[in-house]
PDB file of C-alpha atoms and ligand atoms in Angstrom:
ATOM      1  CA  UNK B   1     -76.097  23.100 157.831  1.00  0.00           C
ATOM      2  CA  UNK B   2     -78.994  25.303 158.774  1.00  0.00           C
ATOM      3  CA  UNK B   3     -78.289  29.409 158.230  1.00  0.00           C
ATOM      4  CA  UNK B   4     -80.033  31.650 158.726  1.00  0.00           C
ATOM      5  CA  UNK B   5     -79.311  35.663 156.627  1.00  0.00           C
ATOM      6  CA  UNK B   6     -80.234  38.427 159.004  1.00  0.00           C
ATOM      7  CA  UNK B   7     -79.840  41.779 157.428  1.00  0.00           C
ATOM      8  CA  UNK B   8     -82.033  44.908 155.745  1.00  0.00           C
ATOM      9  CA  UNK B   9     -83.815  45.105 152.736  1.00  0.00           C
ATOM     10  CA  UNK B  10     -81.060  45.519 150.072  1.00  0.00           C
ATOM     11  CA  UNK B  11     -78.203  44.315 152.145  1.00  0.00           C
ATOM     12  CA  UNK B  12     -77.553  40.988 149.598  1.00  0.00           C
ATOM     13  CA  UNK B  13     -79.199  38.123 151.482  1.00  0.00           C
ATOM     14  CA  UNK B  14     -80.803  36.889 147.810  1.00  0.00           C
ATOM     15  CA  UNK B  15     -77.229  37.334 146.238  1.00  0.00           C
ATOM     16  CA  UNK B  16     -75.157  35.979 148.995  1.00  0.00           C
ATOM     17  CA  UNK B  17     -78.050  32.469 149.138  1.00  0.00           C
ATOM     18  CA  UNK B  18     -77.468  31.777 145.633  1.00  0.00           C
ATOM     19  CA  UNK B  19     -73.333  31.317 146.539  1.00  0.00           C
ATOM     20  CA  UNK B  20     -74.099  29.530 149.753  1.00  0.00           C
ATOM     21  CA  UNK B  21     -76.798  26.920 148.716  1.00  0.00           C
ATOM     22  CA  UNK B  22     -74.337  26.088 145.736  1.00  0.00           C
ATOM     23  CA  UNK B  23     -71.196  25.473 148.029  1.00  0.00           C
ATOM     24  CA  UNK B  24     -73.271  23.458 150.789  1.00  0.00           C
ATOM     25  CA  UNK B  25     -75.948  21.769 148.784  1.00  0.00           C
ATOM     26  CA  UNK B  26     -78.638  23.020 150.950  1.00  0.00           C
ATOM     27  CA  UNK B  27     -82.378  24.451 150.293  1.00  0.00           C
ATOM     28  CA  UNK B  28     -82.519  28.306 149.641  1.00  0.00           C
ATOM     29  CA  UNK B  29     -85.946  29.607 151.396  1.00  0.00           C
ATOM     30  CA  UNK B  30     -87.088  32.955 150.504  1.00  0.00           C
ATOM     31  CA  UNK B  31     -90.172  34.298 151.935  1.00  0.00           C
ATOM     32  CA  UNK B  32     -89.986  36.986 149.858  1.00  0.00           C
ATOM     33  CA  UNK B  33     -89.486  35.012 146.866  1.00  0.00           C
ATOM     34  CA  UNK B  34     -92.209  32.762 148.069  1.00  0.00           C
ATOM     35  CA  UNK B  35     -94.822  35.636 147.958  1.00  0.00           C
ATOM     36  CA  UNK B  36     -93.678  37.232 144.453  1.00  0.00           C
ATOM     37  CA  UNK B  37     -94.016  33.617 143.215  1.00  0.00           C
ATOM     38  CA  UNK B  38     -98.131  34.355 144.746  1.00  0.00           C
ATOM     39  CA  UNK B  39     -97.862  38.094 143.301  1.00  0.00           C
ATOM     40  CA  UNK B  40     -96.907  36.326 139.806  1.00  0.00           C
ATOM     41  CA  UNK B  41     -99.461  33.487 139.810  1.00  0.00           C
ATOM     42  CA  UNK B  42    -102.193  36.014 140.494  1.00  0.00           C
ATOM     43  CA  UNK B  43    -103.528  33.757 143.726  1.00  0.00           C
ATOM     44  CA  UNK B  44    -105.819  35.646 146.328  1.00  0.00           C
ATOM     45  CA  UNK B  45    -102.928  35.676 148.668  1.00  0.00           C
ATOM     46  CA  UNK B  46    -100.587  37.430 146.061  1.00  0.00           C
ATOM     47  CA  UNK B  47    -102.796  39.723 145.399  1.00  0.00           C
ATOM     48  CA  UNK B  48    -103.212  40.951 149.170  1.00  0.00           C
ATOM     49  CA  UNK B  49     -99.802  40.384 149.564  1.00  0.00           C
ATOM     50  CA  UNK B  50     -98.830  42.980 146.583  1.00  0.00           C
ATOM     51  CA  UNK B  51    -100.477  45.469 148.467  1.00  0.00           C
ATOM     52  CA  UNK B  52     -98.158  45.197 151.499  1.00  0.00           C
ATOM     53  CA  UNK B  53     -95.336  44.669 149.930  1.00  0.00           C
ATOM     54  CA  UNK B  54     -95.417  47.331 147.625  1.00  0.00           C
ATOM     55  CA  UNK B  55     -96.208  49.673 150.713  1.00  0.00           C
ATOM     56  CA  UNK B  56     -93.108  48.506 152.598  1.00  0.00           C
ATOM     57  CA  UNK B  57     -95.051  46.855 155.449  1.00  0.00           C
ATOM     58  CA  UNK B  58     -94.552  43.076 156.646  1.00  0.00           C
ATOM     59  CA  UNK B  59     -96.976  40.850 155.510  1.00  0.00           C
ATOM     60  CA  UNK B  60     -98.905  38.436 158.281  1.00  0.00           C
ATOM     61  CA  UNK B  61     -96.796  36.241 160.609  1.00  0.00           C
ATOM     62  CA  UNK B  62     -99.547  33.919 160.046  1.00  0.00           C
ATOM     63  CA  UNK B  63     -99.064  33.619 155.897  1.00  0.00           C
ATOM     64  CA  UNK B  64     -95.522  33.252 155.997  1.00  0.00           C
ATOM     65  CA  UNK B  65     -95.064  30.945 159.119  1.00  0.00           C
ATOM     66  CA  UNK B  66     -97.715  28.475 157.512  1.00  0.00           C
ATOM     67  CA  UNK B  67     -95.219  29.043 154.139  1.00  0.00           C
ATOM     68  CA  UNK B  68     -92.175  28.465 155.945  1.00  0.00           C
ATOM     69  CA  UNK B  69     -93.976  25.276 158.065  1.00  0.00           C
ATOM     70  CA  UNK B  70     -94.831  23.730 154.725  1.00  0.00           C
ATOM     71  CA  UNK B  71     -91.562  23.950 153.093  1.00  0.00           C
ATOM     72  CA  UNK B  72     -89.209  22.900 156.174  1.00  0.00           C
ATOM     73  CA  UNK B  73     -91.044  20.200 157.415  1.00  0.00           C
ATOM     74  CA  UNK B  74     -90.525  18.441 154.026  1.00  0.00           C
ATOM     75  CA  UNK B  75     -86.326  19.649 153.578  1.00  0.00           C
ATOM     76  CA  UNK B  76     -84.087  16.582 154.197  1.00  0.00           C
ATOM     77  CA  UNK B  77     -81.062  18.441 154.531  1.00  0.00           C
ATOM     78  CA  UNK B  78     -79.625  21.578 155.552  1.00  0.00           C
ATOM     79  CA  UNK B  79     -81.584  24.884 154.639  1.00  0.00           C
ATOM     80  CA  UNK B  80     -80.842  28.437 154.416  1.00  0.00           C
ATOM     81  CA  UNK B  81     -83.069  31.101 154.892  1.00  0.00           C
ATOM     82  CA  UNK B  82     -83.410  34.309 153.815  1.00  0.00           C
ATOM     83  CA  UNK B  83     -85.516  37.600 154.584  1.00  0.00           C
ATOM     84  CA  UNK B  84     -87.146  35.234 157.083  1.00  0.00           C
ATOM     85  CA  UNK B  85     -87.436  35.179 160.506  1.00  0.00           C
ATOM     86  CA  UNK B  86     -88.630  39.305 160.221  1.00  0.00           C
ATOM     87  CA  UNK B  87     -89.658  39.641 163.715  1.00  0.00           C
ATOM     88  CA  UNK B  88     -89.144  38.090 167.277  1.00  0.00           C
ATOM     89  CA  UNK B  89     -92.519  36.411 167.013  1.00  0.00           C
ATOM     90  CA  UNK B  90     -91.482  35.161 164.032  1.00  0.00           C
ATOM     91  CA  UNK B  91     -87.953  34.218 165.403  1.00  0.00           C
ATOM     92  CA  UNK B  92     -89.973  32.757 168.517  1.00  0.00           C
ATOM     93  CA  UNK B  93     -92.053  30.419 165.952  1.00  0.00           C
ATOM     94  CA  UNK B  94     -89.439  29.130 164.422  1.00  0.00           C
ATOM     95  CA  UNK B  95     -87.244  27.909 167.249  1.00  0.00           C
ATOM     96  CA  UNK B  96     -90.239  26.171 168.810  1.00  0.00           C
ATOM     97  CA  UNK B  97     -90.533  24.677 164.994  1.00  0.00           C
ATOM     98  CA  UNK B  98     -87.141  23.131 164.742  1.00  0.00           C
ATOM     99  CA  UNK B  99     -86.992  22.117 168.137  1.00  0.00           C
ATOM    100  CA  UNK B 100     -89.542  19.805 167.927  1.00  0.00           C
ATOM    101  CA  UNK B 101     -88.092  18.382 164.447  1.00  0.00           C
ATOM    102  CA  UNK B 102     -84.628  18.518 166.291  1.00  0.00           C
ATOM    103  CA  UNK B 103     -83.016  20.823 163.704  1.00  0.00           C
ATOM    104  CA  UNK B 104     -81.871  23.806 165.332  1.00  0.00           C
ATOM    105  CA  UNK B 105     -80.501  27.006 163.560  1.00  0.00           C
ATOM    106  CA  UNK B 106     -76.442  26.610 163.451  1.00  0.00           C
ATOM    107  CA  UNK B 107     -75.440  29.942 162.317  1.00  0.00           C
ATOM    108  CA  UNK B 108     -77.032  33.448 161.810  1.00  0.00           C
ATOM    109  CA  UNK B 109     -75.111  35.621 159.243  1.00  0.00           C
ATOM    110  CA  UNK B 110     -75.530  39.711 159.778  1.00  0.00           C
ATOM    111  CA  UNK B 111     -74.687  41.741 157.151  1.00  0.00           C
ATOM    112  CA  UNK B 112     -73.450  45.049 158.194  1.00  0.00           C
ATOM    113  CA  UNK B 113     -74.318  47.321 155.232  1.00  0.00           C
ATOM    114  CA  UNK B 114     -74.663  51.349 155.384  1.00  0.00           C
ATOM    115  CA  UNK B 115     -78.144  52.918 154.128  1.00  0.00           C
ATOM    116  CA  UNK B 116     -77.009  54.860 151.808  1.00  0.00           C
ATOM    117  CA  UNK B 117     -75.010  51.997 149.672  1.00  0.00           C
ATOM    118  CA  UNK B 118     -78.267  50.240 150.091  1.00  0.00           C
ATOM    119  CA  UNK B 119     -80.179  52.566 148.839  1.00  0.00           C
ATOM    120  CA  UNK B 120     -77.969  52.872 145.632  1.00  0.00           C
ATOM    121  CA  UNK B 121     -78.068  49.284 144.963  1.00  0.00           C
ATOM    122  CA  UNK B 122     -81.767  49.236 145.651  1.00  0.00           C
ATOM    123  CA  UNK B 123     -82.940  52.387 142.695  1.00  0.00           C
ATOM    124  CA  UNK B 124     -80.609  50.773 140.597  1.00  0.00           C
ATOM    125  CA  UNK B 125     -82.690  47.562 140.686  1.00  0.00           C
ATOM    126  CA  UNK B 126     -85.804  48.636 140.106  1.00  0.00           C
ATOM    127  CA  UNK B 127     -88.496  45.869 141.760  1.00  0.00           C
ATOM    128  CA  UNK B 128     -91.922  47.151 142.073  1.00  0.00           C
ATOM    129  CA  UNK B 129     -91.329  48.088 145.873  1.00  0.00           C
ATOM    130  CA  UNK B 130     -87.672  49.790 144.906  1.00  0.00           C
ATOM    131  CA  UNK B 131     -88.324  53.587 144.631  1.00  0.00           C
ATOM    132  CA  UNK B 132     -87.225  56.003 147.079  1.00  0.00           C
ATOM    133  CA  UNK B 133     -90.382  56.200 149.474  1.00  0.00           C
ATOM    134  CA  UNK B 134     -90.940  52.197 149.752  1.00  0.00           C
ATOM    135  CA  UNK B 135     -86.969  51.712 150.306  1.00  0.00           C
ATOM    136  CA  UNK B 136     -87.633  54.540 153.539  1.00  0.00           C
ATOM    137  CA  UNK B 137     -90.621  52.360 154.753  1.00  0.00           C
ATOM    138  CA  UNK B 138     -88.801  49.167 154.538  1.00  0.00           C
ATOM    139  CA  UNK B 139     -85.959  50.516 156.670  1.00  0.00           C
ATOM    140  CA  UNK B 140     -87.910  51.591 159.173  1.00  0.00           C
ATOM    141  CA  UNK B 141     -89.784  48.299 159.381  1.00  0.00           C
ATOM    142  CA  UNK B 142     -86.215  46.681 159.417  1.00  0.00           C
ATOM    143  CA  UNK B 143     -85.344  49.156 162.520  1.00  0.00           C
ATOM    144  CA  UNK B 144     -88.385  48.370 164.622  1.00  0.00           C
ATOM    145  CA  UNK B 145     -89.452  44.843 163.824  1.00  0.00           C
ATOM    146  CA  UNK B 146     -86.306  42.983 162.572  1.00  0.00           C
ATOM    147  CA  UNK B 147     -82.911  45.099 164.220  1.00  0.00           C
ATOM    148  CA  UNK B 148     -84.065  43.512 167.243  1.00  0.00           C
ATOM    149  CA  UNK B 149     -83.094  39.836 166.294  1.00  0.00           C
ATOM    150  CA  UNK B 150     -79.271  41.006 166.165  1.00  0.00           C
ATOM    151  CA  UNK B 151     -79.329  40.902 169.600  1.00  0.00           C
ATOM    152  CA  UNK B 152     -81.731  37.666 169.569  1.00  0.00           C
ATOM    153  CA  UNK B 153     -79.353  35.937 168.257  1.00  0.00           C
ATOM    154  CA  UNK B 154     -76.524  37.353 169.593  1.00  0.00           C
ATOM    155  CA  UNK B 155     -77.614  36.206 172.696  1.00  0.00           C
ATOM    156  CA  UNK B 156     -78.346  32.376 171.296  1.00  0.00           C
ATOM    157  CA  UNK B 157     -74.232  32.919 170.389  1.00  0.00           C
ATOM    158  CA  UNK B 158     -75.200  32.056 166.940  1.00  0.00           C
ATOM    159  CA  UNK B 159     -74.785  35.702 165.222  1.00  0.00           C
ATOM    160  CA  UNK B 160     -72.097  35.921 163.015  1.00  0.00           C
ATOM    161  CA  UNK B 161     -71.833  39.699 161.328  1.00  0.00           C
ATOM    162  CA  UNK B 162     -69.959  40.007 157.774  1.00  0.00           C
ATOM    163  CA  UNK B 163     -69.163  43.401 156.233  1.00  0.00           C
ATOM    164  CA  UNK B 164     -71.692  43.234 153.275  1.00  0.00           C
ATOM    165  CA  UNK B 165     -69.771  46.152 151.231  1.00  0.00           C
ATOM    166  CA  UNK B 166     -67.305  44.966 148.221  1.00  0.00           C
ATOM    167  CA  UNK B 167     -67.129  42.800 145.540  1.00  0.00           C
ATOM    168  CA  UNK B 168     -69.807  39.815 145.634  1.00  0.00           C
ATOM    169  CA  UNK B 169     -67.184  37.080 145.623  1.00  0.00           C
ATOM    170  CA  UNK B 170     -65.189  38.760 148.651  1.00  0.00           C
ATOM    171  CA  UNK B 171     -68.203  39.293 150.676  1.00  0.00           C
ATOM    172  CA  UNK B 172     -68.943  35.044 149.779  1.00  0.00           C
ATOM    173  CA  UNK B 173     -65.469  34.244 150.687  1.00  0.00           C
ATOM    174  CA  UNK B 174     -66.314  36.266 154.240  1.00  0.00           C
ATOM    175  CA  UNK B 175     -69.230  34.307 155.287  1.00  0.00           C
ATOM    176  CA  UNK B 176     -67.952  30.975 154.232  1.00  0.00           C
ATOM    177  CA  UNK B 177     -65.058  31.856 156.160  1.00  0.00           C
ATOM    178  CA  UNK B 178     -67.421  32.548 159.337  1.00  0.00           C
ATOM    179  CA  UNK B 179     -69.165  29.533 158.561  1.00  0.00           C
ATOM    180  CA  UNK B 180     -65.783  27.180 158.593  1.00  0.00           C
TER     181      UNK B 180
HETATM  182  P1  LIG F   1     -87.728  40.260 150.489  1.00  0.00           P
HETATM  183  O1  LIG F   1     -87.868  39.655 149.164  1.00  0.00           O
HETATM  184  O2  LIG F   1     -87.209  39.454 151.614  1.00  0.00           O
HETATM  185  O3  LIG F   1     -86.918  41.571 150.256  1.00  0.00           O
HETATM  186  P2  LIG F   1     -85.967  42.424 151.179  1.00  0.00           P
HETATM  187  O4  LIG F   1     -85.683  41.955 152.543  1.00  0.00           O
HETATM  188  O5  LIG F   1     -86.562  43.766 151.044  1.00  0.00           O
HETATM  189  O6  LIG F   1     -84.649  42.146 150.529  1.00  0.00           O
HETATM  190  P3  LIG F   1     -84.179  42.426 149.077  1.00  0.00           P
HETATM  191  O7  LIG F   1     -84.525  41.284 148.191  1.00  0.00           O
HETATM  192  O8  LIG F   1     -84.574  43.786 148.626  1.00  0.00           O
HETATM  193  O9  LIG F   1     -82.652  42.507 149.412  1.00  0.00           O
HETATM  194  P4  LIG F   1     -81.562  41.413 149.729  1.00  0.00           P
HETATM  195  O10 LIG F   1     -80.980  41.638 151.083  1.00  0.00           O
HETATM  196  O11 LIG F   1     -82.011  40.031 149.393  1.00  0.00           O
HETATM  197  O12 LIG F   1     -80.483  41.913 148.701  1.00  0.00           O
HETATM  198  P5  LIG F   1     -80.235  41.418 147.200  1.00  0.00           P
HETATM  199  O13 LIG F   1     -79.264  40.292 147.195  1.00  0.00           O
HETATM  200  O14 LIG F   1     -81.544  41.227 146.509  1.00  0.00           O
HETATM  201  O15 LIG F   1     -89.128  40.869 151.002  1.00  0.00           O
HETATM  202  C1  LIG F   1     -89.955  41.664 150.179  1.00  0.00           C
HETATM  203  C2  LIG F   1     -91.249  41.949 150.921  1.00  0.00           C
HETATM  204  O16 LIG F   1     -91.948  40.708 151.171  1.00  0.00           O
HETATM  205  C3  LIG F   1     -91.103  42.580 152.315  1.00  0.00           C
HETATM  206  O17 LIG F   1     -90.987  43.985 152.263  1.00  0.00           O
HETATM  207  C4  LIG F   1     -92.401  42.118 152.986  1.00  0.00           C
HETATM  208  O18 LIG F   1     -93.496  42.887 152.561  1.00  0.00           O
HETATM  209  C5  LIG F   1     -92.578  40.708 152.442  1.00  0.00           C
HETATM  210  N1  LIG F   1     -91.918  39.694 153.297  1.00  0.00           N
HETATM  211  C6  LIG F   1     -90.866  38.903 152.946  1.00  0.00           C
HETATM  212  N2  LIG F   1     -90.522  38.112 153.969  1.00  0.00           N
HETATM  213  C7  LIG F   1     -91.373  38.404 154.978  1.00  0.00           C
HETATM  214  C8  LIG F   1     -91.499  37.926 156.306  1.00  0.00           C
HETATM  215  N3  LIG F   1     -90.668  37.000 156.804  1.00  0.00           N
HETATM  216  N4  LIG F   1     -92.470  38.464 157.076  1.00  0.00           N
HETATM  217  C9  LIG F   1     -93.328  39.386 156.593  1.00  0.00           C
HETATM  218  N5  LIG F   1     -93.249  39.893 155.350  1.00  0.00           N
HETATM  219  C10 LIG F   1     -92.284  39.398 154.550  1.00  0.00           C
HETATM  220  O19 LIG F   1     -79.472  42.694 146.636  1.00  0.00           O
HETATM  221  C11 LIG F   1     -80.161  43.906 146.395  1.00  0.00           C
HETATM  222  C12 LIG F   1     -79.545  44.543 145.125  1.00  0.00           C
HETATM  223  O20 LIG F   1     -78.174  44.825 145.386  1.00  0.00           O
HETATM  224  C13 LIG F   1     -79.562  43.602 143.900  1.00  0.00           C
HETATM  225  O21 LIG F   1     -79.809  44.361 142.752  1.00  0.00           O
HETATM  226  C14 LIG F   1     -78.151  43.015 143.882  1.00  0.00           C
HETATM  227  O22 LIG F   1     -77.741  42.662 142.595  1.00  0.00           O
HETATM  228  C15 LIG F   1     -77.334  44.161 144.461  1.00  0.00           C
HETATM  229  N6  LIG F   1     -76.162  43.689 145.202  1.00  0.00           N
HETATM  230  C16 LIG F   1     -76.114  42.656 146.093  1.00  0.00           C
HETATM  231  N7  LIG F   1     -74.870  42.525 146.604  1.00  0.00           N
HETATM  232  C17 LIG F   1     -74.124  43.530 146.041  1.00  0.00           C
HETATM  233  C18 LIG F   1     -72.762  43.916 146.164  1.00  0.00           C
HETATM  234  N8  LIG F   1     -71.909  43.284 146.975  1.00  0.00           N
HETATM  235  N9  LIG F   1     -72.344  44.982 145.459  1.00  0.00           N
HETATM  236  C19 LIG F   1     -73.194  45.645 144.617  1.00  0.00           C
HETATM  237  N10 LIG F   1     -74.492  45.314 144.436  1.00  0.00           N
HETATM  238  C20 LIG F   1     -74.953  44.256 145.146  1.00  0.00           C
END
């Protein structure tokens, strides 16, 4: 199974992964995670990345296309990915990717989330790029550069939208429900 998690900053992709790689045995690819593991090792890359990240903006497609080339291309087996693609080039990229390794996205899973829940969750967690003015950029980005994929995929007929609000479990028992 290939999945893809579409949704904003804060909206449980990372929690939500960690249920659905279990259940289906697949690989969990975070971009995100990816580039704090870059932030962490102190590499030249993390540390330009810690810049942008911390500011809310989206890092280059160029860095995390290479990251996500490197990592798929060697995946036997499904593969789930989260916070990744960000942006229709992005989106573009990676369905020109799998089509010529003939492993096409199955399902994309939206989840619908209201800002201001997000926001709670978000200050309550307290990551470097968590406080009030980075959670603002970061939505915005999400509006302009990665909203528009709903409708990407939509239009693929491979969006699936969950209701991200409740109790963890529930919200897994949703999407593995969409997924049956
Ligand atoms: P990334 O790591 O992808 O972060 P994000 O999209 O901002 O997502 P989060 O990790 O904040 O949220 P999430 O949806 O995974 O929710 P989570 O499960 O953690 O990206 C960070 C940065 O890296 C970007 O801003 C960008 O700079 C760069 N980047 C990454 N990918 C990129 C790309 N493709 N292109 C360019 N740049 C890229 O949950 C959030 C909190 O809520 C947690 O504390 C969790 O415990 C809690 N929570 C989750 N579910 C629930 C629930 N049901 N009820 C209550 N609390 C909950």
């Amino acid at each position: 199974m290939r999945i893809v998690l579409l949704g904003a900053p804060g909206s449980g992709k990372g929690t939500q992964a960690a249920n659905l790689v279990e259940k289906y045995g697949i690989t969990h690819l975070s971009t995100g995670d990816m580039l704090r593991a870059e932030v962490s090792a102190g590499t030249e890359l993390g540390v330009e990345a810690k810049k942008i990240m911390d500011a809310g903006q989206l890092v280059s497609d160029d860095i995390v296309l290479g990251m996500i080339k490197n990592n798929i291309e060697s995946i036997d087996g499904g593969f789930l990915l989260d916070g990744f693609p960000r942006n229709l080039n992005q989106a573009e990229a990676l369905d020109s990717l799998l089509s010529g390794i003939d492993q096409p996205i199955d399902k994309v899973i939206f989840f619908d989330v209201p800002f201001e829940i997000i926001k709670e969750r978000l200050l309550s967690r307290g990551r470097s790029d968590d406080n009030e003015e980075t959670i603002e950029k970061r939505r915005k980005v999400y509006e302009s550069e990665t909203a528009p994929l709903i409708n990407y995929y939509t239009k693929q007929g491979k969006l699936v939208t969950v209701e991200g609000v409740g109790d963890v479990t529930e919200i897994s028992q949703r999407i593995f429900k969409a997924l049956s």
